[in-house]
Amino acid sequence: MSLSSASHVYDPPAEDAVVPSGALHHPCEGQELGSGSGTPSMVQYTPAEDAMMHSGVLCHPRKDPELVGSTLLTLLFTWELSEASVEYLTEPFTWSSSGQLSNTVYHPLEEYPDLCTLTVASGEISADVNPITNRFYLKKHYVDALAAFVGSVSTTAQRWYSHIQRNGFHVPVPLPLCEYPGANFQRHFKHHNTKVRIMADVEIFLQHGYLCRGIWRTPMSLESSEDWNEMGYLCLQRPFWNHGPEHDFLLISVEYAVPFDHPFPWFSAPAYGYPGFYYQYRDEKYYEEQAFLEALVVVDPQQESIPLLTKSYKVVEKFLGPGPFFCARNPPISVFPLMNPDVPGALESARINPPLDPLLTTLALAPPQMVQSMARRKYGQRPRPPHLPSKGGFIMFRDGTLVNDDAINSYIDVLKMFVCPTVHVFNTFFFSCLLDGFNKVATWHKDLCHPVFTHMEQIIVPIHLKSQSHWATISIDFKRHIVTYMDSIFLPSTFEFVMEIMRKYLADLAALEMCSFDLEAWTFIGSKDTSPQQTGTVDCGVFLIANIRNCAGIQPWKVLHPTEVPSARLQFMVDVVWGVIDYPWGYDHALQSIFLLHSPPAFILPDEPDYIHVPHPALPCPVPKIMPTPMPAVTTVTPSGRNEQPSPQQCSWGDITENEGHDLIWNAWLRRIMVVLDHHVRVKNKDATPLAWYLRAHWRGKARGVYDWDFDWQEHSHMWTISHSQPGDDHLLHCGSLRDAGLLPSDQIIFTSRWEASQWMLKSNPQSEE
Amino acid sequence: MPDVKPDIKERKPATQDESEVPDGKVQITVILGEQTFKYAVKPTTAFKKVFETTEKQVAASPGTLRFHYNGQRLRPQQTLEEIEAELDEPVEFHAQLEQIGGA
């Protein structure tokens, strides 16, 4: 038996040669193993267990927590070791190069209260609780078992299974409440000073078994302890496909974190074929940034479909980027995106029809944890942006799912940052509340420009029809006096119902605003032509989002064709993850940046000198033209207190032409303002600040999604403010709103450009012209 | 314009109600359909607590209720301070069931 003859760090007791048949293995493997099938088992299985294991359906942790809980694997998933635990150890803590842990007691991270509770509540794990520190300690043999298992992962599951059974290491604890594999790591990395990490996500191994079912045998690539360095990090020393043709599938799914300043020789060496990447954010302290890889590596011993595999390899290249990923051509390798284990036959179908659009297919099949890891990749340990939907909302972006309010509202939250202030998008609860009476929604209009009927251009209302569980959209155009009903499954009855409510709403709104309202002047439009019609039964939420985008004037204006729904779902999710809805480098770039690629997207870096201005289509709303008058022939005007530090864009006023000056000003100054505003909008949750809308509307072609989390308003406010403001100045109208919002001291004003500042200076001090 | 005065008068009992609330806490009313729930919450307490309590009281499974305040979506990790609720008025959260739609 090749598996047991491997040199393992930890030698289980001699009885381990007795392998319980069928445990965690597909029966067809027993035939190859030979000795495994006939030997008497030390373990008594219940008939149900036995049947399940022999049926080839390995237990899935989420579906069969009891079955999974009876393995060591669960425990491995649960317990991790941290530096925080070291100080409570009674003996020095070491992790030998051989992978042995040589200590007596450990306790789990205290940050896992739920896990502790789970474990203790079961009463079957002999964890010691220190009454003073209220910490949990594990017995040595648990730790040994754990260490040895992790140190030599390829120790077959049978051996460990029997060993555990014999030694009473029975942990019938349900799988900890983790949303995705590696959730523990996520929490774990709050302590990036952690010295010892066991970097095998054991649920992954369970997933191996589950994902590959009868095909998978064992993750042989992690066979020896050489794959683990003394720090406990998993490092794949060799290309993982060099294990001979006998393995059909090998799922490489490793999560790890790399503190950026850590010298990991194996990490930077491409020869190791390390399937990962790391994330550097502007040379700054995003050490906690994590890297993930989820891909299925398929070794095809029969070499039956070399063209397909080659094609797939290209897919991999795109998927993983040209970075450290290293792939041998012989034997031919193909890598598929991680399959969703819940989709029966996903693996087979992907094998038959290799994904044409890898990203799309990945996402279509992606388990929710992958989607979440996208968000984690983006945001790391930083505060969770409020617009991100919950897990349930994320799932809604997957193809073939119903769309819920969380997803739509998240999208609207993002969208609202990019539409001009005269367009307002209500969230999905507006219409439901409106059904209960106008009073319920009267306060919702606080953030609008008043009076609404003259100052607003458009109000967009997503509609949820509960009885039909359906989404539709209404756009109220105040300029043209048109109410448009957009429904991807248009029904005249629904249209009449909704429009009746909207008529009443408009009348009530007019009453609230105390302005006259003439219903006759309004047109109510609704037909199958106002919205593309859906073909499926689950996609109306996607059409809703597409319609809202179009109504709000997001470029490019695009009618969503039913066949494009999957890609639209993908795009909408990407939008939500990034918090931007258009991309200066193009959508492909944004996608690649999210999917494990080399560098952070440049458009989240506000101050890059090589920032490229991408011309943006005209704004859909009338925005005041900026400074059509020629530049003043003044070379020395410097707003007092502005930032004296020369920036790459800075040059003297005499040297630049009008247009150049205009661009420079916008690029250099308004961008900074946006950064600050963005920061403030975020910090103060003042998304409705009129100035923010105003500037966003101006800026949205240029500074989309310019986020700077560490920007200090106090520190930089002097850059574009001048004391002694003159209230009422035309240029300074928007300063008032900023001041109202509490963002600007009363004696300071804000300029959107140096030119504006100089104009103001000239105006206020005419003598300086001479 | 004449509506302003009665408003002020109505507010007075509201402030008296608030005096019953422990110091440093703000009374929150959660309205779910016909039901109302009142909580005294510190301005720094995350709404998660409120949400979970409400969900327990109506026997809804966690995460199925959606809360909003003046049209603003509330997140479990937000606080009263964060949403900048106007505390001189009674703070009313509206709860709704999850909306989901396909066809």
Short mmCIF file of C-alpha atoms in Angstrom, two decimals, chain A residues 41-385:
data_model
loop_
_atom_site.label_atom_id
_atom_site.label_comp_id
_atom_site.label_asym_id
_atom_site.label_seq_id
_atom_site.Cartn_x
_atom_site.Cartn_y
_atom_site.Cartn_z
CA SER A 41 -12.16 -3.10 10.46
CA MET A 42 -11.57 -1.85 13.94
CA VAL A 43 -14.26 0.67 13.49
CA GLN A 44 -17.87 -0.09 13.77
CA TYR A 45 -19.91 1.92 11.38
CA THR A 46 -23.55 2.39 11.55
CA PRO A 47 -25.31 0.93 8.56
CA ALA A 48 -26.16 4.36 7.38
CA GLU A 49 -22.57 5.45 7.55
CA ASP A 50 -21.45 2.36 5.85
CA ALA A 51 -23.92 2.71 3.08
CA MET A 52 -22.99 6.26 2.54
CA MET A 53 -19.33 5.58 2.36
CA HIS A 54 -19.79 2.72 0.02
CA SER A 55 -22.09 4.63 -2.15
CA GLY A 56 -19.20 6.81 -3.03
CA VAL A 57 -20.86 9.89 -1.73
CA LEU A 58 -18.50 11.19 0.78
CA CYS A 59 -19.96 13.21 3.48
CA HIS A 60 -20.10 16.87 2.89
CA PRO A 61 -19.39 18.96 5.90
CA ARG A 62 -22.27 21.23 5.48
CA LYS A 63 -24.72 18.53 4.74
CA ASP A 64 -23.65 15.89 7.18
CA PRO A 65 -22.17 17.62 10.15
CA GLU A 66 -22.47 14.54 12.28
CA LEU A 67 -20.55 12.35 9.96
CA VAL A 68 -17.90 14.90 9.41
CA GLY A 69 -17.74 15.66 13.03
CA SER A 70 -16.61 12.16 13.70
CA THR A 71 -13.35 12.73 11.96
CA LEU A 72 -10.26 14.45 13.03
CA LEU A 73 -10.55 16.73 10.12
CA THR A 74 -13.12 18.77 11.80
CA LEU A 75 -10.90 19.40 14.69
CA LEU A 76 -8.11 20.46 12.46
CA PHE A 77 -10.33 22.90 10.90
CA THR A 78 -11.30 24.26 14.22
CA TRP A 79 -8.12 24.68 16.09
CA GLU A 80 -5.35 26.93 15.21
CA LEU A 81 -2.31 28.01 17.07
CA SER A 82 -1.31 31.52 17.56
CA GLU A 83 1.28 33.54 19.24
CA ALA A 84 -1.35 34.60 21.66
CA SER A 85 -1.49 31.07 22.82
CA VAL A 86 2.21 30.81 23.30
CA GLU A 87 2.32 32.91 26.37
CA TYR A 88 -0.02 30.57 28.08
CA LEU A 89 1.90 27.50 27.27
CA THR A 90 3.51 25.66 30.07
CA GLU A 91 6.36 24.57 27.92
CA PRO A 92 8.29 26.24 25.19
CA PHE A 93 6.55 25.98 21.98
CA THR A 94 8.31 24.68 18.96
CA TRP A 95 7.40 23.50 15.61
CA SER A 96 10.15 21.28 14.50
CA SER A 97 11.18 21.15 10.92
CA SER A 98 9.78 17.71 10.77
CA GLY A 99 6.38 19.05 11.43
CA GLN A 100 6.03 17.82 14.99
CA LEU A 101 4.54 20.06 17.51
CA SER A 102 6.27 19.54 20.76
CA ASN A 103 4.10 20.95 23.38
CA THR A 104 1.58 19.83 25.82
CA VAL A 105 -1.22 22.27 25.82
CA TYR A 106 -2.73 24.74 23.52
CA HIS A 107 -5.82 26.67 23.48
CA PRO A 108 -7.71 27.90 20.52
CA LEU A 109 -7.88 31.48 19.68
CA GLU A 110 -10.06 33.17 22.10
CA GLU A 111 -11.51 35.03 19.18
CA TYR A 112 -13.44 31.95 18.35
CA PRO A 113 -15.97 31.98 21.12
CA ASP A 114 -18.45 30.15 18.99
CA LEU A 115 -16.03 27.39 18.33
CA CYS A 116 -15.16 27.04 21.94
CA THR A 117 -18.74 26.91 22.87
CA LEU A 118 -19.44 24.31 20.34
CA THR A 119 -16.66 22.16 21.45
CA VAL A 120 -17.31 22.35 25.10
CA ALA A 121 -20.99 21.95 24.70
CA SER A 122 -20.44 18.64 23.07
CA GLY A 123 -18.78 17.49 26.25
CA GLU A 124 -16.88 14.87 24.43
CA ILE A 125 -13.68 16.64 23.82
CA SER A 126 -11.53 16.81 26.87
CA ALA A 127 -10.58 20.37 26.73
CA ASP A 128 -9.37 21.93 29.89
CA VAL A 129 -10.72 25.24 30.86
CA ASN A 130 -8.53 27.43 32.88
CA PRO A 131 -10.90 29.03 35.35
CA ILE A 132 -8.82 32.15 35.65
CA THR A 133 -8.10 32.94 32.08
CA ASN A 134 -11.13 31.10 30.88
CA ARG A 135 -9.06 29.71 28.12
CA PHE A 136 -9.20 26.30 26.69
CA TYR A 137 -6.38 23.90 26.52
CA LEU A 138 -6.00 20.84 24.49
CA LYS A 139 -4.45 17.65 25.63
CA LYS A 140 -1.16 16.72 24.20
CA HIS A 141 -2.34 13.82 22.21
CA TYR A 142 -4.82 15.97 20.46
CA VAL A 143 -2.15 18.34 19.52
CA ASP A 144 0.12 15.57 18.47
CA ALA A 145 -2.51 14.16 16.33
CA LEU A 146 -3.19 17.48 14.87
CA ALA A 147 0.40 18.31 14.29
CA ALA A 148 1.20 15.03 12.77
CA PHE A 149 -1.73 15.19 10.54
CA VAL A 150 -0.92 18.57 9.33
CA GLY A 151 2.75 17.81 9.14
CA SER A 152 2.05 14.97 6.83
CA VAL A 153 -1.20 15.57 5.27
CA SER A 154 -1.02 12.70 2.97
CA THR A 155 -1.31 10.29 5.81
CA THR A 156 -4.29 8.51 4.63
CA ALA A 157 -7.58 9.30 6.10
CA GLN A 158 -8.14 5.68 6.94
CA ARG A 159 -5.19 5.46 9.21
CA TRP A 160 -6.15 8.51 11.04
CA TYR A 161 -9.65 7.54 11.17
CA SER A 162 -8.89 4.26 12.81
CA HIS A 163 -6.34 5.83 15.07
CA ILE A 164 -8.79 8.34 16.27
CA GLN A 165 -11.44 5.83 16.75
CA ARG A 166 -9.18 3.64 18.77
CA ASN A 167 -7.93 6.37 20.97
CA GLY A 168 -11.29 7.75 21.62
CA PHE A 169 -10.57 10.88 19.79
CA HIS A 170 -14.07 11.31 18.83
CA VAL A 171 -15.28 14.74 18.16
CA PRO A 172 -18.91 14.74 17.29
CA VAL A 173 -18.92 18.45 17.00
CA PRO A 174 -20.75 19.93 14.11
CA LEU A 175 -18.59 21.80 11.75
CA PRO A 176 -17.99 25.24 13.09
CA LEU A 177 -20.19 27.90 11.81
CA CYS A 178 -18.03 29.18 9.05
CA GLU A 179 -19.41 30.79 6.02
CA TYR A 180 -16.66 29.54 3.78
CA PRO A 181 -13.55 27.47 4.03
CA GLY A 182 -10.92 29.51 5.61
CA ALA A 183 -13.20 31.68 7.60
CA ASN A 184 -11.03 30.83 10.49
CA PHE A 185 -8.08 32.18 8.65
CA GLN A 186 -9.90 35.30 8.01
CA ARG A 187 -10.34 35.84 11.68
CA HIS A 188 -6.97 34.43 12.34
CA PHE A 189 -5.30 37.20 10.47
CA LYS A 190 -6.41 39.74 12.87
CA HIS A 191 -3.22 38.62 14.49
CA HIS A 192 -0.75 39.04 11.79
CA ASN A 193 1.98 38.65 14.30
CA THR A 194 1.00 35.08 14.56
CA LYS A 195 4.08 32.98 14.57
CA VAL A 196 2.73 29.58 14.00
CA ARG A 197 0.06 28.89 11.58
CA ILE A 198 -1.18 25.70 10.30
CA MET A 199 -1.98 26.64 6.86
CA ALA A 200 -3.89 23.69 5.71
CA ASP A 201 -7.50 24.40 5.54
CA VAL A 202 -8.79 21.06 6.35
CA GLU A 203 -12.20 21.62 5.09
CA ILE A 204 -10.54 21.91 1.79
CA PHE A 205 -9.43 18.38 2.11
CA LEU A 206 -12.86 17.38 2.96
CA GLN A 207 -13.86 19.21 -0.09
CA HIS A 208 -11.35 17.29 -2.06
CA GLY A 209 -13.13 14.21 -1.14
CA TYR A 210 -16.40 15.72 -1.84
CA LEU A 211 -15.59 17.57 -4.92
CA CYS A 212 -13.92 14.77 -6.68
CA ARG A 213 -15.97 12.05 -5.16
CA GLY A 214 -15.01 8.75 -6.61
CA ILE A 215 -12.27 10.17 -8.67
CA TRP A 216 -10.23 11.78 -6.05
CA ARG A 217 -7.83 9.68 -4.10
CA THR A 218 -5.66 11.71 -1.91
CA PRO A 219 -3.87 15.00 -2.08
CA MET A 220 -0.59 13.40 -2.87
CA SER A 221 1.19 16.59 -3.54
CA LEU A 222 1.34 17.28 0.13
CA GLU A 223 2.83 13.94 0.73
CA SER A 224 5.90 14.63 2.72
CA SER A 225 6.80 17.07 5.38
CA GLU A 226 9.06 18.82 2.96
CA ASP A 227 5.98 20.58 1.88
CA TRP A 228 5.85 22.33 5.16
CA ASN A 229 8.47 24.70 6.26
CA GLU A 230 9.48 25.15 9.81
CA MET A 231 7.10 27.97 10.23
CA GLY A 232 4.28 25.70 9.54
CA TYR A 233 3.60 27.21 6.23
CA LEU A 234 2.56 25.05 3.48
CA CYS A 235 4.96 25.34 0.63
CA LEU A 236 4.78 23.25 -2.42
CA GLN A 237 8.35 22.44 -3.11
CA ARG A 238 7.73 20.70 -6.33
CA PRO A 239 5.33 21.20 -9.10
CA PHE A 240 2.38 19.42 -7.79
CA TRP A 241 1.63 17.45 -10.89
CA ASN A 242 4.88 15.53 -10.78
CA HIS A 243 3.36 12.73 -8.90
CA GLY A 244 2.81 10.39 -11.68
CA PRO A 245 -0.11 9.73 -13.85
CA GLU A 246 -2.01 7.65 -11.39
CA HIS A 247 -3.86 10.61 -9.98
CA ASP A 248 -6.71 11.78 -11.95
CA PHE A 249 -7.51 14.87 -10.08
CA LEU A 250 -5.82 16.99 -7.62
CA LEU A 251 -7.47 19.90 -6.11
CA ILE A 252 -5.11 22.58 -5.08
CA SER A 253 -6.91 24.82 -2.81
CA VAL A 254 -4.74 26.47 -0.32
CA GLU A 255 -5.34 29.58 1.55
CA TYR A 256 -2.48 31.35 3.07
CA ALA A 257 -1.46 34.76 4.07
CA VAL A 258 1.82 36.35 3.48
CA PRO A 259 2.88 39.31 5.47
CA PHE A 260 4.38 41.44 2.84
CA ASP A 261 7.63 42.05 4.59
CA HIS A 262 8.23 38.42 5.20
CA PRO A 263 11.10 36.94 3.32
CA PHE A 264 9.69 33.78 1.94
CA PRO A 265 12.23 32.33 -0.41
CA TRP A 266 9.83 29.79 -1.67
CA PHE A 267 7.30 32.36 -2.31
CA SER A 268 9.14 34.47 -4.76
CA ALA A 269 10.75 31.63 -6.60
CA PRO A 270 8.65 30.80 -9.60
CA ALA A 271 10.27 27.42 -9.93
CA TYR A 272 8.32 26.20 -7.00
CA GLY A 273 5.20 26.58 -8.94
CA TYR A 274 3.53 28.16 -6.07
CA PRO A 275 -0.02 28.66 -7.08
CA GLY A 276 -0.67 31.94 -5.56
CA PHE A 277 -0.06 35.56 -5.46
CA TYR A 278 0.37 38.24 -2.98
CA TYR A 279 -1.06 41.59 -2.75
CA GLN A 280 0.83 44.75 -2.30
CA TYR A 281 -1.02 47.90 -1.87
CA ARG A 282 1.01 50.99 -2.61
CA ASP A 283 3.89 49.89 -0.46
CA GLU A 284 1.66 50.32 2.46
CA LYS A 285 0.82 48.26 5.38
CA TYR A 286 -1.63 45.85 4.00
CA TYR A 287 0.16 42.92 5.38
CA GLU A 288 -3.02 41.24 6.27
CA GLU A 289 -4.00 41.08 2.71
CA GLN A 290 -4.67 37.54 1.82
CA ALA A 291 -4.19 35.49 -1.19
CA PHE A 292 -6.38 32.73 -2.35
CA LEU A 293 -6.35 30.14 -4.92
CA GLU A 294 -9.19 27.96 -5.81
CA ALA A 295 -8.70 25.89 -8.82
CA LEU A 296 -8.96 22.37 -9.85
CA VAL A 297 -5.87 20.89 -11.37
CA VAL A 298 -6.65 18.00 -13.60
CA VAL A 299 -3.96 15.60 -14.58
CA ASP A 300 -5.11 13.64 -17.48
CA PRO A 301 -3.16 10.41 -17.65
CA GLN A 302 -4.86 9.19 -20.76
CA GLN A 303 -3.98 12.38 -22.55
CA GLU A 304 -7.20 11.99 -24.32
CA SER A 305 -7.82 15.55 -25.13
CA ILE A 306 -4.62 17.44 -25.45
CA PRO A 307 -6.10 20.31 -27.44
CA LEU A 308 -8.72 20.82 -24.84
CA LEU A 309 -6.21 20.72 -22.07
CA THR A 310 -3.96 23.15 -23.79
CA LYS A 311 -6.87 25.42 -24.23
CA SER A 312 -7.68 25.04 -20.62
CA TYR A 313 -4.16 25.80 -19.69
CA LYS A 314 -4.51 29.08 -21.43
CA VAL A 315 -7.58 29.51 -19.41
CA VAL A 316 -5.53 28.96 -16.34
CA GLU A 317 -3.01 31.44 -17.44
CA LYS A 318 -5.70 33.98 -17.70
CA PHE A 319 -7.27 32.92 -14.53
CA LEU A 320 -4.18 32.97 -12.44
CA GLY A 321 -2.20 35.52 -14.26
CA PRO A 322 1.28 35.23 -15.57
CA GLY A 323 2.69 35.50 -12.10
CA PRO A 324 4.22 32.75 -10.10
CA PHE A 325 1.99 30.14 -11.46
CA PHE A 326 4.04 27.52 -13.18
CA CYS A 327 2.64 24.80 -15.24
CA ALA A 328 4.35 21.85 -16.84
CA ARG A 329 3.31 20.78 -20.24
CA ASN A 330 4.17 17.18 -19.72
CA PRO A 331 2.05 15.58 -18.53
CA PRO A 332 -0.57 17.87 -19.90
CA ILE A 333 -2.30 19.80 -17.28
CA SER A 334 -5.57 21.48 -17.34
CA VAL A 335 -6.91 23.54 -14.61
CA PHE A 336 -10.52 24.22 -14.11
CA PRO A 337 -12.01 26.78 -11.92
CA LEU A 338 -13.34 25.48 -8.71
CA MET A 339 -16.52 23.64 -9.18
CA ASN A 340 -19.53 24.09 -7.12
CA PRO A 341 -19.92 20.83 -5.27
CA ASP A 342 -23.61 21.36 -5.01
CA VAL A 343 -24.07 21.18 -8.72
CA PRO A 344 -24.23 17.54 -9.67
CA GLY A 345 -22.10 16.70 -12.60
CA ALA A 346 -20.39 20.04 -12.69
CA LEU A 347 -17.03 18.42 -12.88
CA GLU A 348 -17.99 16.12 -15.67
CA SER A 349 -19.64 18.80 -17.66
CA ALA A 350 -16.67 21.08 -17.26
CA ARG A 351 -14.50 18.28 -18.43
CA ILE A 352 -16.55 17.68 -21.49
CA ASN A 353 -17.04 21.31 -22.28
CA PRO A 354 -14.09 23.27 -21.07
CA PRO A 355 -15.09 26.70 -20.05
CA LEU A 356 -15.00 29.15 -22.85
CA ASP A 357 -15.20 32.22 -20.75
CA PRO A 358 -13.21 31.21 -17.74
CA LEU A 359 -14.15 34.07 -15.53
CA LEU A 360 -17.73 33.82 -16.32
CA THR A 361 -17.87 30.11 -15.90
CA THR A 362 -15.97 30.36 -12.73
CA LEU A 363 -18.39 32.70 -11.33
CA ALA A 364 -21.39 30.91 -12.60
CA LEU A 365 -20.20 27.84 -10.83
CA ALA A 366 -18.43 29.55 -8.02
CA PRO A 367 -19.34 28.67 -4.53
CA PRO A 368 -20.29 31.65 -2.46
CA GLN A 369 -17.08 31.52 -0.53
CA MET A 370 -15.19 32.36 -3.65
CA VAL A 371 -17.29 35.36 -4.17
CA GLN A 372 -16.70 36.36 -0.63
CA SER A 373 -13.03 35.90 -1.02
CA MET A 374 -13.20 38.33 -3.84
CA ALA A 375 -14.48 40.85 -1.45
CA ARG A 376 -11.91 39.91 1.08
CA ARG A 377 -9.23 40.32 -1.46
CA LYS A 378 -10.44 43.74 -2.15
CA TYR A 379 -10.96 44.95 1.29
CA GLY A 380 -8.74 42.78 3.40
CA GLN A 381 -9.10 43.61 7.00
CA ARG A 382 -10.22 47.11 6.42
CA PRO A 383 -13.63 48.08 7.65
CA ARG A 384 -16.31 46.48 5.66
CA PRO A 385 -17.76 49.06 3.34
#
